Amino acid sequence: GTSFEPRRIDERVNLMETLLPVVAASNNRGGGSGEGPGSSASAGTYILETGGILSTDPRLWTDGDEGGYDTLSPTAVAKNALVVGSTYDIAEGYTGPSDVVIAPFSAFGPTDDGRIKPDIVAAGIKDITSPRNLLGTEEAIEATFDPVDPLNMDSYALTTGTSISAPVVTGGLALALQKRLQLKPDWGTNDYPIRASTLRGLAIHTPDVAGPNPGPDFKFGYGLLNGLTAASLMGSDASVGIKPHVREIYIPTSLATSSFKVRAVDSSKPLKVTIAWTDPAGSASAAGVVDPTAKRLVNNIDLRVVDPSNVSHMPWVLNPDLIGKSSAVRSSGATKGNDTTNNVEQVQIDSPLLGVDYTVKVNAAGALAWGGQWVSVIMSNNTVPDLPFEVTTFTQYDADTWYMEWNSVPGGVYGVQFSTDLVNWYDVSVGLNAVSDVSSAYLDVSTPSGFFRGVRYY
């Protein structure tokens, strides 16, 4: 159906680029609670409203499409939100994909335009203790909790639903942010906070494998939240000055490419790279259209990892089968190819070579709305070259302007300072986000003589 809400969510994240909405996929599958196809017991007419216009276009809808697919709520199809489905709790701990059992109510994708949702899953059924507000006031929530008898007070209950899974994920990501701040407290005040797309990419990059096939699917997304893995990767990134695992790179123009080298550190583990970006809000659907298949992606960014043999490794892709809507097709395993639908892409090389360079390439595949795009890059089982600031080109452009190039780490933030006495320095260029391993700046200085130096802020 059609709703204004997903587009509004995408607009809000573009306005507040560090605020990530974590959204429940909904309990609409299997006749679950809530509005939408899951609450319908028989075929009927789907009523939607767009701009005050009611549509009665018929659709045979017993529980979404065949197999329970296409049961997401309107909010759960927003591009820039992290959408979370529900699984049974794993009491003994995760040992493999078969441990992850989807909840009978947890909504499946794909979205109407074929995007992968939910993004990930987390525990949301069987003895999940949650606070509840019975009196409708803040005072009804108690601050204490008895783990021996969790039901000994009215303000806690054993609760089920994707609305329980979403805060589980939120808490896991909060721990990752806390780890980062503990290791690098200055990063909390350096004007370079983590973007929403980075947190979303981190959650999608670090889950445990779920489902019968490698890669993502329309039931489990990219897998089961692993908060420890997410926090550990964030911590490893913060503890090493070269930031090997988490980067935010600005693609400045259409068809521009950011590229850099990485090396695998363990041949028995996958070399994995994920990109995510906060995409501009897509176009609104026409009034009265049921299941509109027009793509909502605005800025198409491509990820490739090129090996030493010059073979480009492609990201995961799924067949949403928007015409046939076959359960068999939609449940089939992910393949690898060119993705022009999602604003997240992931490349995985299962048995990487050691001691050789792989090249990560992130490029704009077409025109970019608003002239540029921030892209979050998450990597694991890798190291990257350490590139100390070193000037490679320094020439005079005109009487008061100098041109300087230096080697740089893509995603790093640089500045150039000037001094006449090597004691007092002032900024002549700041906030330069590196796109490639070479950065440059024009420096305006009217003083006849002095000294320049480079500074890396982040």
Short mmCIF file of C-alpha atoms in Angstrom, two decimals:
data_model
loop_
_atom_site.label_atom_id
_atom_site.label_comp_id
_atom_site.label_asym_id
_atom_site.label_seq_id
_atom_site.Cartn_x
_atom_site.Cartn_y
_atom_site.Cartn_z
CA GLY A 1 0.00 0.00 0.00
CA THR A 2 0.90 3.67 0.11
CA SER A 3 1.82 5.78 3.11
CA PHE A 4 3.49 9.12 3.64
CA GLU A 5 5.41 7.86 6.68
CA PRO A 6 8.40 6.09 5.07
CA ARG A 7 9.16 9.13 2.96
CA ARG A 8 8.90 11.37 6.02
CA ILE A 9 11.35 9.16 7.89
CA ASP A 10 13.83 9.37 5.02
CA GLU A 11 13.46 13.15 4.97
CA ARG A 12 14.04 13.41 8.72
CA VAL A 13 17.22 11.35 8.67
CA ASN A 14 18.56 13.60 5.91
CA LEU A 15 17.86 16.61 8.13
CA MET A 16 19.35 14.97 11.25
CA GLU A 17 22.17 12.87 9.83
CA THR A 18 23.32 11.46 13.18
CA LEU A 19 19.90 10.24 14.32
CA LEU A 20 19.14 6.63 13.31
CA PRO A 21 15.52 5.44 13.57
CA VAL A 22 15.43 1.80 14.69
CA VAL A 23 12.04 0.54 13.49
CA ALA A 24 10.11 -2.63 14.26
CA ALA A 25 9.31 -4.65 11.14
CA SER A 26 5.77 -5.20 12.55
CA ASN A 27 3.87 -8.27 13.71
CA ASN A 28 1.72 -8.51 10.60
CA ARG A 29 2.67 -11.98 9.37
CA GLY A 30 0.66 -15.08 10.27
CA GLY A 31 -2.44 -13.16 11.32
CA GLY A 32 -0.43 -11.29 13.90
CA SER A 33 -1.49 -8.18 15.74
CA GLY A 34 -1.53 -4.79 14.12
CA GLU A 35 -2.91 -3.26 10.97
CA GLY A 36 -2.09 -4.52 7.51
CA PRO A 37 -2.26 -7.81 5.67
CA GLY A 38 -1.43 -9.96 8.67
CA SER A 39 -4.66 -8.99 10.39
CA SER A 40 -6.78 -10.14 7.47
CA ALA A 41 -8.20 -13.65 7.65
CA SER A 42 -9.50 -13.88 4.10
CA ALA A 43 -9.15 -12.36 0.67
CA GLY A 44 -10.59 -8.90 0.35
CA THR A 45 -10.09 -5.35 -0.82
CA TYR A 46 -7.09 -3.35 0.31
CA ILE A 47 -8.01 0.25 1.14
CA LEU A 48 -5.28 2.86 0.96
CA GLU A 49 -5.32 6.61 1.26
CA THR A 50 -3.00 8.97 -0.58
CA GLY A 51 -3.53 12.68 -0.26
CA GLY A 52 -7.10 12.15 0.91
CA ILE A 53 -7.98 9.96 -2.10
CA LEU A 54 -9.30 6.51 -1.23
CA SER A 55 -8.53 3.58 -3.49
CA THR A 56 -10.43 0.32 -3.57
CA ASP A 57 -8.14 -1.48 -5.99
CA PRO A 58 -8.72 -5.20 -5.34
CA ARG A 59 -6.00 -7.44 -4.09
CA LEU A 60 -6.28 -11.06 -2.98
CA TRP A 61 -4.59 -10.83 0.36
CA THR A 62 -4.80 -13.54 3.00
CA ASP A 63 -1.49 -12.81 4.69
CA GLY A 64 0.62 -10.64 2.45
CA ASP A 65 1.96 -12.53 -0.53
CA GLU A 66 2.55 -16.26 -0.77
CA GLY A 67 4.74 -17.42 2.12
CA GLY A 68 4.03 -14.35 4.24
CA TYR A 69 6.21 -12.04 2.16
CA ASP A 70 5.40 -8.34 1.74
CA THR A 71 3.94 -7.92 5.24
CA LEU A 72 6.04 -4.99 6.45
CA SER A 73 4.35 -2.00 8.04
CA PRO A 74 4.61 1.37 6.25
CA THR A 75 7.31 2.68 8.63
CA ALA A 76 9.37 -0.47 8.04
CA VAL A 77 9.95 0.31 4.36
CA ALA A 78 11.85 3.55 4.97
CA LYS A 79 15.24 3.42 3.26
CA ASN A 80 17.22 5.17 5.96
CA ALA A 81 15.80 3.35 8.99
CA LEU A 82 17.31 0.23 10.54
CA VAL A 83 14.39 -2.22 10.39
CA VAL A 84 14.35 -5.10 12.87
CA GLY A 85 12.49 -8.42 12.75
CA SER A 86 11.90 -10.86 15.62
CA THR A 87 13.34 -14.26 16.51
CA TYR A 88 13.03 -16.65 19.41
CA ASP A 89 15.54 -16.06 22.17
CA ILE A 90 18.56 -18.40 22.07
CA ALA A 91 18.88 -19.41 25.71
CA GLU A 92 22.10 -21.40 25.34
CA GLY A 93 23.81 -18.91 23.04
CA TYR A 94 24.40 -18.82 19.29
CA THR A 95 26.31 -21.73 17.71
CA GLY A 96 25.14 -21.57 14.09
CA PRO A 97 22.46 -20.33 11.67
CA SER A 98 20.00 -23.09 12.63
CA ASP A 99 19.79 -21.65 16.16
CA VAL A 100 18.04 -18.57 14.79
CA VAL A 101 14.29 -19.26 14.51
CA ILE A 102 12.07 -16.53 13.10
CA ALA A 103 9.06 -15.51 15.19
CA PRO A 104 5.72 -16.61 13.69
CA PHE A 105 4.48 -13.01 13.52
CA SER A 106 7.65 -11.25 12.31
CA ALA A 107 6.97 -9.45 9.01
CA PHE A 108 8.92 -10.30 5.85
CA GLY A 109 10.04 -8.15 2.94
CA PRO A 110 10.63 -7.33 0.22
CA THR A 111 9.49 -3.74 -0.06
CA ASP A 112 7.28 -2.93 -3.03
CA ASP A 113 10.32 -1.75 -4.99
CA GLY A 114 12.35 -4.85 -4.08
CA ARG A 115 14.59 -3.60 -1.28
CA ILE A 116 15.95 -5.90 1.44
CA LYS A 117 13.97 -5.45 4.66
CA PRO A 118 14.13 -6.20 7.51
CA ASP A 119 17.79 -5.24 7.85
CA ILE A 120 18.51 -7.54 10.79
CA VAL A 121 16.67 -9.54 13.48
CA ALA A 122 16.89 -9.78 17.27
CA ALA A 123 15.20 -11.67 20.08
CA GLY A 124 11.56 -10.67 20.48
CA ILE A 125 9.74 -13.76 21.71
CA LYS A 126 9.83 -16.13 24.71
CA ASP A 127 10.44 -14.58 28.13
CA ILE A 128 11.60 -11.13 27.02
CA THR A 129 11.20 -8.88 30.07
CA SER A 130 10.14 -5.32 29.31
CA PRO A 131 8.92 -2.34 31.36
CA ARG A 132 5.32 -1.33 30.84
CA ASN A 133 3.35 1.70 31.90
CA LEU A 134 -0.03 0.64 33.26
CA LEU A 135 -1.05 3.98 34.73
CA GLY A 136 -0.12 6.18 31.81
CA THR A 137 2.37 8.18 33.87
CA GLU A 138 6.14 8.18 34.13
CA GLU A 139 5.90 7.23 37.80
CA ALA A 140 4.42 3.86 36.82
CA ILE A 141 7.84 2.67 35.58
CA GLU A 142 9.93 1.36 38.47
CA ALA A 143 13.71 1.67 38.47
CA THR A 144 14.25 -1.64 40.25
CA PHE A 145 14.05 -5.13 38.85
CA ASP A 146 14.02 -8.54 40.52
CA PRO A 147 15.71 -11.08 38.16
CA VAL A 148 14.56 -13.99 40.32
CA ASP A 149 10.91 -13.02 40.03
CA PRO A 150 10.55 -10.62 37.08
CA LEU A 151 6.77 -10.46 37.45
CA ASN A 152 6.67 -9.35 41.08
CA MET A 153 5.68 -5.82 40.13
CA ASP A 154 3.09 -4.45 37.75
CA SER A 155 5.53 -2.29 35.82
CA TYR A 156 7.35 -5.24 34.17
CA ALA A 157 5.99 -8.02 32.00
CA LEU A 158 7.12 -10.80 29.68
CA THR A 159 6.47 -9.27 26.28
CA THR A 160 6.62 -10.39 22.66
CA GLY A 161 6.89 -8.56 19.35
CA THR A 162 9.15 -6.79 16.93
CA SER A 163 8.64 -3.74 19.16
CA ILE A 164 10.75 -5.65 21.68
CA SER A 165 13.41 -6.60 19.13
CA ALA A 166 13.96 -2.99 18.02
CA PRO A 167 15.06 -1.71 21.47
CA VAL A 168 17.34 -4.75 21.85
CA VAL A 169 19.16 -3.53 18.73
CA THR A 170 19.13 0.08 19.95
CA GLY A 171 20.82 -0.99 23.18
CA GLY A 172 23.47 -2.98 21.31
CA LEU A 173 24.37 -0.01 19.12
CA ALA A 174 24.46 2.26 22.18
CA LEU A 175 27.12 -0.02 23.67
CA ALA A 176 29.16 0.29 20.47
CA LEU A 177 28.99 4.08 20.74
CA GLN A 178 29.95 3.91 24.40
CA LYS A 179 33.01 1.81 23.53
CA ARG A 180 34.08 4.38 20.94
CA LEU A 181 33.67 7.26 23.41
CA GLN A 182 35.62 5.43 26.13
CA LEU A 183 38.61 4.92 23.84
CA LYS A 184 38.46 8.29 22.08
CA PRO A 185 36.62 10.80 24.31
CA ASP A 186 37.79 13.68 22.09
CA TRP A 187 35.82 12.19 19.20
CA GLY A 188 32.66 13.06 21.09
CA THR A 189 33.43 16.78 20.74
CA ASN A 190 35.42 17.03 17.51
CA ASP A 191 32.46 17.89 15.25
CA TYR A 192 32.63 14.49 13.53
CA PRO A 193 29.96 12.38 15.27
CA ILE A 194 28.95 8.99 13.92
CA ARG A 195 26.42 9.29 11.12
CA ALA A 196 23.15 7.39 11.12
CA SER A 197 24.29 5.46 8.05
CA THR A 198 27.43 4.35 9.90
CA LEU A 199 25.45 2.86 12.77
CA ARG A 200 23.08 1.21 10.31
CA GLY A 201 26.03 -0.17 8.34
CA LEU A 202 27.68 -1.40 11.55
CA ALA A 203 24.54 -3.31 12.58
CA ILE A 204 24.22 -4.86 9.12
CA HIS A 205 27.93 -5.72 8.94
CA THR A 206 28.32 -7.49 12.30
CA PRO A 207 25.34 -9.87 12.89
CA ASP A 208 25.53 -13.63 13.25
CA VAL A 209 24.49 -15.59 10.16
CA ALA A 210 20.83 -16.58 10.07
CA GLY A 211 18.71 -18.46 7.56
CA PRO A 212 19.52 -21.44 5.35
CA ASN A 213 21.71 -19.59 2.83
CA PRO A 214 24.75 -17.30 2.95
CA GLY A 215 24.06 -13.60 2.62
CA PRO A 216 20.88 -11.66 3.32
CA ASP A 217 17.28 -12.69 2.74
CA PHE A 218 13.81 -11.19 3.08
CA LYS A 219 13.10 -12.92 6.42
CA PHE A 220 16.21 -12.39 8.56
CA GLY A 221 17.78 -9.51 6.65
CA TYR A 222 21.55 -9.74 7.13
CA GLY A 223 21.30 -11.84 10.29
CA LEU A 224 20.97 -11.84 14.09
CA LEU A 225 22.23 -8.83 16.03
CA ASN A 226 25.58 -9.40 17.70
CA GLY A 227 26.15 -6.41 19.95
CA LEU A 228 29.51 -7.72 21.16
CA THR A 229 30.86 -7.99 17.61
CA ALA A 230 29.60 -4.49 16.78
CA ALA A 231 31.14 -2.95 19.90
CA SER A 232 34.40 -4.86 19.41
CA LEU A 233 34.76 -3.69 15.81
CA MET A 234 34.04 -0.11 16.81
CA GLY A 235 36.57 -0.41 19.62
CA SER A 236 39.23 -1.90 17.37
CA ASP A 237 38.71 0.96 14.93
CA ALA A 238 39.03 3.59 17.64
CA SER A 239 42.13 2.05 19.21
CA VAL A 240 44.17 2.21 15.99
CA GLY A 241 45.05 5.61 14.57
CA ILE A 242 44.59 4.56 10.96
CA LYS A 243 40.87 3.76 11.53
CA PRO A 244 40.91 0.46 9.64
CA HIS A 245 37.28 -0.58 10.11
CA VAL A 246 34.87 2.38 10.19
CA ARG A 247 35.05 5.25 7.72
CA GLU A 248 32.81 8.03 6.49
CA ILE A 249 33.68 9.26 3.02
CA TYR A 250 32.17 12.12 1.05
CA ILE A 251 31.65 11.40 -2.65
CA PRO A 252 31.75 14.97 -3.99
CA THR A 253 30.42 14.68 -7.52
CA SER A 254 28.56 12.42 -9.89
CA LEU A 255 30.62 9.48 -11.19
CA ALA A 256 33.37 10.17 -8.60
CA THR A 257 35.21 7.22 -7.04
CA SER A 258 36.86 6.71 -3.67
CA SER A 259 39.40 3.89 -3.61
CA PHE A 260 41.91 2.57 -1.11
CA LYS A 261 43.94 -0.56 -0.32
CA VAL A 262 43.18 -3.20 2.31
CA ARG A 263 44.80 -6.49 3.27
CA ALA A 264 43.19 -9.52 4.86
CA VAL A 265 44.61 -10.66 8.19
CA ASP A 266 43.12 -14.19 8.33
CA SER A 267 42.56 -16.41 5.29
CA SER A 268 40.06 -18.59 7.22
CA LYS A 269 37.67 -15.69 7.80
CA PRO A 270 35.77 -13.60 5.24
CA LEU A 271 37.15 -10.27 4.16
CA LYS A 272 33.96 -8.24 4.37
CA VAL A 273 33.13 -4.68 3.30
CA THR A 274 29.76 -2.97 3.76
CA ILE A 275 28.66 0.46 2.58
CA ALA A 276 25.53 2.34 3.64
CA TRP A 277 24.32 5.83 2.98
CA THR A 278 21.48 8.13 3.98
CA ASP A 279 19.70 8.41 0.66
CA PRO A 280 17.56 11.45 -0.24
CA ALA A 281 13.85 10.78 0.06
CA GLY A 282 12.40 9.12 -3.03
CA SER A 283 9.43 10.28 -5.05
CA ALA A 284 5.94 9.88 -3.65
CA SER A 285 3.64 7.22 -5.09
CA ALA A 286 0.79 8.18 -7.38
CA ALA A 287 -2.64 8.27 -5.76
CA GLY A 288 -4.54 4.99 -5.79
CA VAL A 289 -1.59 2.71 -6.67
CA VAL A 290 -1.32 -0.61 -4.87
CA ASP A 291 2.18 -2.13 -4.53
CA PRO A 292 4.01 0.51 -6.61
CA THR A 293 7.24 -1.00 -7.94
CA ALA A 294 9.01 2.24 -8.93
CA LYS A 295 12.46 2.32 -7.32
CA ARG A 296 12.85 4.67 -4.38
CA LEU A 297 16.67 4.80 -4.57
CA VAL A 298 17.85 8.29 -5.53
CA ASN A 299 21.66 8.19 -5.32
CA ASN A 300 23.03 4.92 -6.68
CA ILE A 301 26.38 4.13 -5.04
CA ASP A 302 28.32 1.03 -6.07
CA LEU A 303 30.76 -1.06 -4.02
CA ARG A 304 33.43 -3.25 -5.58
CA VAL A 305 36.41 -5.02 -4.02
CA VAL A 306 39.10 -5.71 -6.63
CA ASP A 307 41.54 -8.55 -5.95
CA PRO A 308 45.18 -8.75 -7.13
CA SER A 309 44.06 -10.55 -10.30
CA ASN A 310 41.90 -7.52 -11.15
CA VAL A 311 38.67 -9.45 -10.51
CA SER A 312 35.88 -7.27 -9.13
CA HIS A 313 33.96 -8.91 -6.30
CA MET A 314 30.30 -7.85 -6.37
CA PRO A 315 27.78 -7.27 -3.56
CA TRP A 316 24.95 -9.56 -2.48
CA VAL A 317 21.68 -9.22 -4.41
CA LEU A 318 18.27 -10.85 -3.98
CA ASN A 319 15.46 -11.49 -6.46
CA PRO A 320 12.30 -9.82 -5.07
CA ASP A 321 10.14 -11.33 -7.85
CA LEU A 322 7.84 -8.31 -7.91
CA ILE A 323 5.77 -9.73 -10.77
CA GLY A 324 5.37 -13.43 -9.94
CA LYS A 325 5.63 -12.93 -6.15
CA SER A 326 6.65 -16.57 -5.75
CA SER A 327 7.62 -17.76 -2.29
CA ALA A 328 10.12 -20.19 -3.84
CA VAL A 329 11.93 -17.39 -5.67
CA ARG A 330 11.88 -14.99 -2.73
CA SER A 331 13.25 -17.61 -0.34
CA SER A 332 16.12 -18.58 -2.64
CA GLY A 333 19.67 -17.71 -1.66
CA ALA A 334 21.33 -14.42 -2.41
CA THR A 335 23.60 -14.17 -5.43
CA LYS A 336 26.20 -11.55 -6.33
CA GLY A 337 25.71 -8.80 -8.87
CA ASN A 338 25.10 -5.13 -9.52
CA ASP A 339 22.69 -3.59 -7.01
CA THR A 340 20.62 -0.61 -8.19
CA THR A 341 17.89 -0.89 -5.55
CA ASN A 342 19.27 -0.73 -1.98
CA ASN A 343 21.15 1.98 -0.10
CA VAL A 344 23.33 -0.65 1.54
CA GLU A 345 25.72 -3.03 -0.25
CA GLN A 346 28.00 -5.74 1.09
CA VAL A 347 30.89 -7.64 -0.50
CA GLN A 348 32.19 -10.81 1.14
CA ILE A 349 35.30 -12.72 0.06
CA ASP A 350 35.20 -16.02 1.93
CA SER A 351 38.84 -17.14 1.61
CA PRO A 352 40.95 -14.03 1.04
CA LEU A 353 44.60 -14.16 0.06
CA LEU A 354 47.18 -12.96 2.56
CA GLY A 355 50.03 -10.55 1.93
CA VAL A 356 48.42 -8.91 -1.10
CA ASP A 357 46.43 -5.73 -1.64
CA TYR A 358 42.71 -5.65 -2.33
CA THR A 359 41.29 -2.36 -3.61
CA VAL A 360 38.01 -1.12 -2.17
CA LYS A 361 36.16 1.08 -4.67
CA VAL A 362 33.14 3.19 -3.78
CA ASN A 363 31.71 5.19 -6.64
CA ALA A 364 28.66 7.13 -7.69
CA ALA A 365 27.09 5.17 -10.53
CA GLY A 366 25.17 8.17 -11.83
CA ALA A 367 24.03 11.67 -11.02
CA LEU A 368 23.94 12.59 -7.32
CA ALA A 369 21.07 14.60 -5.91
CA TRP A 370 22.32 17.64 -3.97
CA GLY A 371 25.71 17.33 -5.70
CA GLY A 372 27.37 14.87 -3.31
CA GLN A 373 26.83 11.96 -0.93
CA TRP A 374 28.30 10.82 2.39
CA VAL A 375 28.94 7.07 2.39
CA SER A 376 29.74 4.94 5.45
CA VAL A 377 32.24 2.11 4.91
CA ILE A 378 32.51 -0.75 7.42
CA MET A 379 35.26 -3.39 7.07
CA SER A 380 36.42 -6.45 9.04
CA ASN A 381 39.23 -9.02 8.94
CA ASN A 382 41.40 -6.33 7.42
CA THR A 383 44.19 -3.90 7.95
CA VAL A 384 45.01 -0.82 5.89
CA PRO A 385 48.30 0.96 5.09
CA ASP A 386 49.40 3.56 7.61
CA LEU A 387 49.96 6.80 5.68
CA PRO A 388 51.62 9.53 7.76
CA PHE A 389 50.96 13.03 6.49
CA GLU A 390 53.52 13.73 3.77
CA VAL A 391 53.42 16.54 1.23
CA THR A 392 53.85 15.26 -2.32
CA THR A 393 53.25 18.48 -4.28
CA PHE A 394 53.68 22.09 -3.22
CA THR A 395 53.56 24.89 -5.80
CA GLN A 396 52.68 28.56 -5.94
CA TYR A 397 49.37 29.17 -7.72
CA ASP A 398 49.44 32.99 -7.74
CA ALA A 399 50.85 35.81 -5.59
CA ASP A 400 48.90 34.86 -2.45
CA THR A 401 47.82 31.27 -3.15
CA TRP A 402 49.64 27.97 -2.83
CA TYR A 403 48.58 24.54 -4.04
CA MET A 404 49.43 21.52 -1.90
CA GLU A 405 48.88 17.76 -2.27
CA TRP A 406 49.54 15.12 0.38
CA ASN A 407 49.02 11.41 0.87
CA SER A 408 45.90 10.70 2.90
CA VAL A 409 43.66 8.00 4.32
CA PRO A 410 40.20 8.02 2.68
CA GLY A 411 37.66 8.96 5.32
CA GLY A 412 40.26 10.87 7.32
CA VAL A 413 39.65 14.55 8.03
CA TYR A 414 42.59 16.89 7.45
CA GLY A 415 43.55 20.51 7.77
CA VAL A 416 46.49 22.75 6.86
CA GLN A 417 48.00 25.32 9.24
CA PHE A 418 50.41 28.23 8.71
CA SER A 419 53.04 29.81 10.96
CA THR A 420 55.70 32.48 10.62
CA ASP A 421 57.67 31.38 13.71
CA LEU A 422 56.99 27.61 14.09
CA VAL A 423 55.33 28.41 17.45
CA ASN A 424 52.02 30.06 16.68
CA TRP A 425 49.91 28.23 14.10
CA TYR A 426 46.58 29.15 12.56
CA ASP A 427 44.26 27.28 10.24
CA VAL A 428 44.23 28.13 6.55
CA SER A 429 42.14 25.13 5.46
CA VAL A 430 40.10 22.83 7.72
CA GLY A 431 37.60 19.98 7.48
CA LEU A 432 39.07 18.37 4.37
CA ASN A 433 37.54 14.91 4.05
CA ALA A 434 39.83 12.60 2.10
CA VAL A 435 38.20 10.75 -0.79
CA SER A 436 41.31 8.95 -2.02
CA ASP A 437 44.91 8.38 -0.96
CA VAL A 438 45.84 11.81 -2.35
CA SER A 439 44.22 15.01 -1.08
CA SER A 440 44.76 18.62 -2.07
CA ALA A 441 43.93 22.20 -1.10
CA TYR A 442 44.47 25.76 -2.32
CA LEU A 443 45.94 27.84 0.52
CA ASP A 444 45.47 31.61 0.68
CA VAL A 445 48.30 33.30 2.60
CA SER A 446 49.32 36.91 2.00
CA THR A 447 52.35 36.80 4.35
CA PRO A 448 55.58 36.83 2.30
CA SER A 449 57.20 33.88 4.10
CA GLY A 450 56.33 31.20 6.61
CA PHE A 451 55.69 27.53 7.19
CA PHE A 452 52.83 25.13 6.42
CA ARG A 453 52.01 21.90 8.22
CA GLY A 454 49.32 19.29 7.84
CA VAL A 455 47.03 18.09 10.62
CA ARG A 456 44.77 15.05 10.75
CA TYR A 457 41.73 15.69 12.93
CA TYR A 458 39.94 12.33 12.54
#
